[in-house]
Short mmCIF file of N, CA and C in Angstrom, two decimals:
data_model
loop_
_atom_site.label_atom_id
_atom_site.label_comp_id
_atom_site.label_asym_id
_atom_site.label_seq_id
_atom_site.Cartn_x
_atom_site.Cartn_y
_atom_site.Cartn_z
N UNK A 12 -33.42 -36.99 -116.39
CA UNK A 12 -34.48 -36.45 -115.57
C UNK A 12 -34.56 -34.94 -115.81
N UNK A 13 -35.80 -34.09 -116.25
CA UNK A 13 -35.76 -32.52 -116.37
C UNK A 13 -36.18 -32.22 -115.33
N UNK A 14 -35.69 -31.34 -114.47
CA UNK A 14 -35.83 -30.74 -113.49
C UNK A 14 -36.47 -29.57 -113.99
N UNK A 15 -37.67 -29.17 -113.38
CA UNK A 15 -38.54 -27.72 -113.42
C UNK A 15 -38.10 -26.45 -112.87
N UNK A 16 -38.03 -26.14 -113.70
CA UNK A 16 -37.82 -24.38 -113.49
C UNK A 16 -38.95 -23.40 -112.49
N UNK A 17 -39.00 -23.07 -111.45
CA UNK A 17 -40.07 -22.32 -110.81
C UNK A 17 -40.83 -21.09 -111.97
N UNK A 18 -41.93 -21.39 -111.86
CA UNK A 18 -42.21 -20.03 -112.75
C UNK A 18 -42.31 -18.64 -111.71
N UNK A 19 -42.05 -17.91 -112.67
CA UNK A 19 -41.98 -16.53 -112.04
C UNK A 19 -43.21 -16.14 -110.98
N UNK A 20 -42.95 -15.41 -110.63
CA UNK A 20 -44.37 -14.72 -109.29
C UNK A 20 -45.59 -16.24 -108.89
N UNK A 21 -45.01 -17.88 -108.91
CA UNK A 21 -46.09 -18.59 -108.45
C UNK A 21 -46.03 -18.31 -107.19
N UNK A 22 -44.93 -18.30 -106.40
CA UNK A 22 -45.15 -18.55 -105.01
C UNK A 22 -45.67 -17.17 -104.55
N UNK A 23 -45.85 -16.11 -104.75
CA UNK A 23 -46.62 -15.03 -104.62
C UNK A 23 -48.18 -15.07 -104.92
N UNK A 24 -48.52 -15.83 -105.92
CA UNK A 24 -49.48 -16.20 -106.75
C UNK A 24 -50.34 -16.89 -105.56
N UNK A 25 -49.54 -18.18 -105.03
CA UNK A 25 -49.88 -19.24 -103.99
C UNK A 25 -50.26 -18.50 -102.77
N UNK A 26 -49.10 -17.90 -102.63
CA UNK A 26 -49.60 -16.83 -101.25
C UNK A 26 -50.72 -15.93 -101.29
N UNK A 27 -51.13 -15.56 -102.39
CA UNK A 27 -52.06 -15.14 -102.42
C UNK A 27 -53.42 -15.75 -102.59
N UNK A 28 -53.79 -16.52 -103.05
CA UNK A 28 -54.82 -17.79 -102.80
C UNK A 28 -54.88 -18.28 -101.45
N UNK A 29 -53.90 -18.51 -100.98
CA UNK A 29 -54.14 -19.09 -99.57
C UNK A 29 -54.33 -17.89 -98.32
N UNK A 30 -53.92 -16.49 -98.68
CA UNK A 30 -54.46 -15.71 -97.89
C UNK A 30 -56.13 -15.40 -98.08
N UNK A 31 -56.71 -15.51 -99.55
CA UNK A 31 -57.79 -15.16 -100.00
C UNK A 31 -58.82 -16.49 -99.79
N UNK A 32 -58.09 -17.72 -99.14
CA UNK A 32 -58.79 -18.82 -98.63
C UNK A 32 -59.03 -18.60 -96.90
N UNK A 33 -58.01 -18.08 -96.59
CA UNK A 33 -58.24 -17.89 -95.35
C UNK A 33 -59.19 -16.85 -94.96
N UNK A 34 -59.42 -15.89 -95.50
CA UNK A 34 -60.56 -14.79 -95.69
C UNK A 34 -61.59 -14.92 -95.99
N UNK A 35 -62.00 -16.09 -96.84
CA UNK A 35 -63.37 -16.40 -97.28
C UNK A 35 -63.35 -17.96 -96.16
N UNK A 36 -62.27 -18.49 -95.53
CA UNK A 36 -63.20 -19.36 -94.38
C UNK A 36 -63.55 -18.57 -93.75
N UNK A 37 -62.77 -17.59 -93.19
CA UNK A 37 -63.72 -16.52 -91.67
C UNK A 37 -64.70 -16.39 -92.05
N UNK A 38 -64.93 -15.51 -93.25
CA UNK A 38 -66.21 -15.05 -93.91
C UNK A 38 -67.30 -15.90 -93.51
N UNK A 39 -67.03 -17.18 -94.12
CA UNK A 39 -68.00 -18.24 -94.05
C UNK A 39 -68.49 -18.43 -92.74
N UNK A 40 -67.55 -18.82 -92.00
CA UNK A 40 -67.80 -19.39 -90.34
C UNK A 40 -68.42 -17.81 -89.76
N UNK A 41 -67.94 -16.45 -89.75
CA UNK A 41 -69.15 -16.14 -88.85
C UNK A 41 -70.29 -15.60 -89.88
N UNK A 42 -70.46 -15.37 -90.96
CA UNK A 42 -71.84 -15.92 -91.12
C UNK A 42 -72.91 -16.75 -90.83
N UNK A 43 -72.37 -18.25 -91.14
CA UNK A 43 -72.48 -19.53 -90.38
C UNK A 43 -73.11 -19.14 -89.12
N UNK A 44 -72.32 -18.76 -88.26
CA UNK A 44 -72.82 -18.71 -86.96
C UNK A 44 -74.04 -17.61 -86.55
N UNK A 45 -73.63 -16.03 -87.41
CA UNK A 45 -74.64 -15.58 -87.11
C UNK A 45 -76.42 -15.99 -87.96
N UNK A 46 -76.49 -17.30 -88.74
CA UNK A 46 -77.66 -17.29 -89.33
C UNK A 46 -77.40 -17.29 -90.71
N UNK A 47 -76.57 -16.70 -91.17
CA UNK A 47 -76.78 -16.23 -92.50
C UNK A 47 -76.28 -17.68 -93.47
N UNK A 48 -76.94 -18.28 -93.99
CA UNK A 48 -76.60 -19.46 -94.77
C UNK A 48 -76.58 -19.11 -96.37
N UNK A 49 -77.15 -18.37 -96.68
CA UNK A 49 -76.92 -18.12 -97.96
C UNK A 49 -75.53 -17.27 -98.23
N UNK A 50 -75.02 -16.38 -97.29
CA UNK A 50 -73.47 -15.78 -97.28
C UNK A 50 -72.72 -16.37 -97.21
N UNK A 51 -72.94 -17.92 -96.62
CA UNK A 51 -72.11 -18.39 -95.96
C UNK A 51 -71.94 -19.76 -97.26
N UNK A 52 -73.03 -19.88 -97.32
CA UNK A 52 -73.25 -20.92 -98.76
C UNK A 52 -72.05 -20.08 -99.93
N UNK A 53 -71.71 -18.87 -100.08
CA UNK A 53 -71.43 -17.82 -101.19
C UNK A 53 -69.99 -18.00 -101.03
N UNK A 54 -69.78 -17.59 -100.02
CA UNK A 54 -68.22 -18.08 -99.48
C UNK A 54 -67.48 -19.03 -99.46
N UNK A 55 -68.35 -20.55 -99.24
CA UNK A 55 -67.84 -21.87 -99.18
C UNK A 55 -67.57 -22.40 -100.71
N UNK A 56 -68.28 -21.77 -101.41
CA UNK A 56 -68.39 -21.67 -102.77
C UNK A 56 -67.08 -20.78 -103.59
N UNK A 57 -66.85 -20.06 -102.72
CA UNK A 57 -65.61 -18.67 -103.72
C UNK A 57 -64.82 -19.31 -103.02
N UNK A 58 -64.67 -20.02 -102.12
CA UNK A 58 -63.51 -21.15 -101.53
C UNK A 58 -62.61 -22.05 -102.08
N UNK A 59 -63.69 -22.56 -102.29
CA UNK A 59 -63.36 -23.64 -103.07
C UNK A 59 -63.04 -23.51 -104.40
N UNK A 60 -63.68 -22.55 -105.16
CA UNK A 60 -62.84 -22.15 -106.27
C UNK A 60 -61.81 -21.52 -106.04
N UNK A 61 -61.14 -20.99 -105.08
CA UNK A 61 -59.81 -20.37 -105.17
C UNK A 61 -58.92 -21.60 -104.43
N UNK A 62 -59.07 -22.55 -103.62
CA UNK A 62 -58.58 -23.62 -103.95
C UNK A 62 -58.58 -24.25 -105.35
N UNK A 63 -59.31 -24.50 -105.80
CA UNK A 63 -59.14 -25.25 -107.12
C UNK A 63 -57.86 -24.34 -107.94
N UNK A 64 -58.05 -23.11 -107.91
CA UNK A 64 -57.39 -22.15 -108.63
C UNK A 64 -55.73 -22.02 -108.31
N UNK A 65 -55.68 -22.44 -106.58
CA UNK A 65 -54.48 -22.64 -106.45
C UNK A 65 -53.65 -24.16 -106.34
N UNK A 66 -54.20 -24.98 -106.62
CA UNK A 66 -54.04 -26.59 -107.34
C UNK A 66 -53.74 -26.30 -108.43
N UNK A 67 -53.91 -25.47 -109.79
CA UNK A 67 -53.89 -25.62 -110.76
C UNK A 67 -52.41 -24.25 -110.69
N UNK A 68 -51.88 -24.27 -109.90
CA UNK A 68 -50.67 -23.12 -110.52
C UNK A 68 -49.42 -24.14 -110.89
N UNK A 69 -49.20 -25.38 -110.44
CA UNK A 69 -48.38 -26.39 -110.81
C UNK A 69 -47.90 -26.37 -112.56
N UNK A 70 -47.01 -26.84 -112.52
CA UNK A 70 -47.03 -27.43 -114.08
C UNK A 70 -47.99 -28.04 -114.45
N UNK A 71 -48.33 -28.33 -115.56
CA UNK A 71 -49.49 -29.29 -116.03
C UNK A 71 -48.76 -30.60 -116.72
N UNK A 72 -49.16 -31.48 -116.61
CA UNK A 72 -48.77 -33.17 -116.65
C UNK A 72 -48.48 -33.37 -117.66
N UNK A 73 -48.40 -32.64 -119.02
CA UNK A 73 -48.17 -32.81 -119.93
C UNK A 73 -46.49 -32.21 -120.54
N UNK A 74 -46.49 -31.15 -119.65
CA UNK A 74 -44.99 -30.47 -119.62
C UNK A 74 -43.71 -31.12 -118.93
N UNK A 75 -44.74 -31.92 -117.66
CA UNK A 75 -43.52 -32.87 -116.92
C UNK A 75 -43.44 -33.92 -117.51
N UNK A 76 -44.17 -34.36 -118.38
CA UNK A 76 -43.23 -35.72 -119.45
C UNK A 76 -42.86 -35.47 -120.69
N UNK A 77 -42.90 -34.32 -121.20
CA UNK A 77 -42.25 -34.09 -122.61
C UNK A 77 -42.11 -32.28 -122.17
N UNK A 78 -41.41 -32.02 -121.80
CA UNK A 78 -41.18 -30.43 -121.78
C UNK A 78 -40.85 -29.46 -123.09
N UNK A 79 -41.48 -28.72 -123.32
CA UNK A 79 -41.28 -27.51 -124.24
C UNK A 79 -40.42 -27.49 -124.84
N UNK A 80 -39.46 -27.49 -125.97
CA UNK A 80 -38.27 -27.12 -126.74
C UNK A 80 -37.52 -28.30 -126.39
N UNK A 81 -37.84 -29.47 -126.21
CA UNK A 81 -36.97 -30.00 -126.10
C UNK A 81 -36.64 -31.09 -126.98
#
């Protein structure tokens, strides 16, 4: 079984996506509320790409069944 090595600065990386998710929901919601749907459309949008962005800091599926140098 290969056990994974943490890569350097992810969990900083992570923390930072998920603070920059939490900033663009506020964003969104009081836009949202005050009217503004196209800001709010802009936000739900830079959201979700920085989710996607922080899904993808994992290993990739190809490293966890045949790892590098090995």
């Amino acid at each position: 079984m290969t056990t994974l090595a943490p890569m350097p600065g992810r969990d900083a990386q992570q923390e930072r996506y998920q603070d920059e998710a939490r900033r663009l929901e506020a964003a969104a919601r009081t836009a949202a509320e005050s009217g503004d749907m196209e800001a709010a459309a802009r936000s739900i949008l830079a959201l979700l790409n920085c989710e996607r962005r922080q899904g993808a800091q994992g290993p990739q599926v190809l490293q966890v069944i045949k790892p590098r140098g090995s």
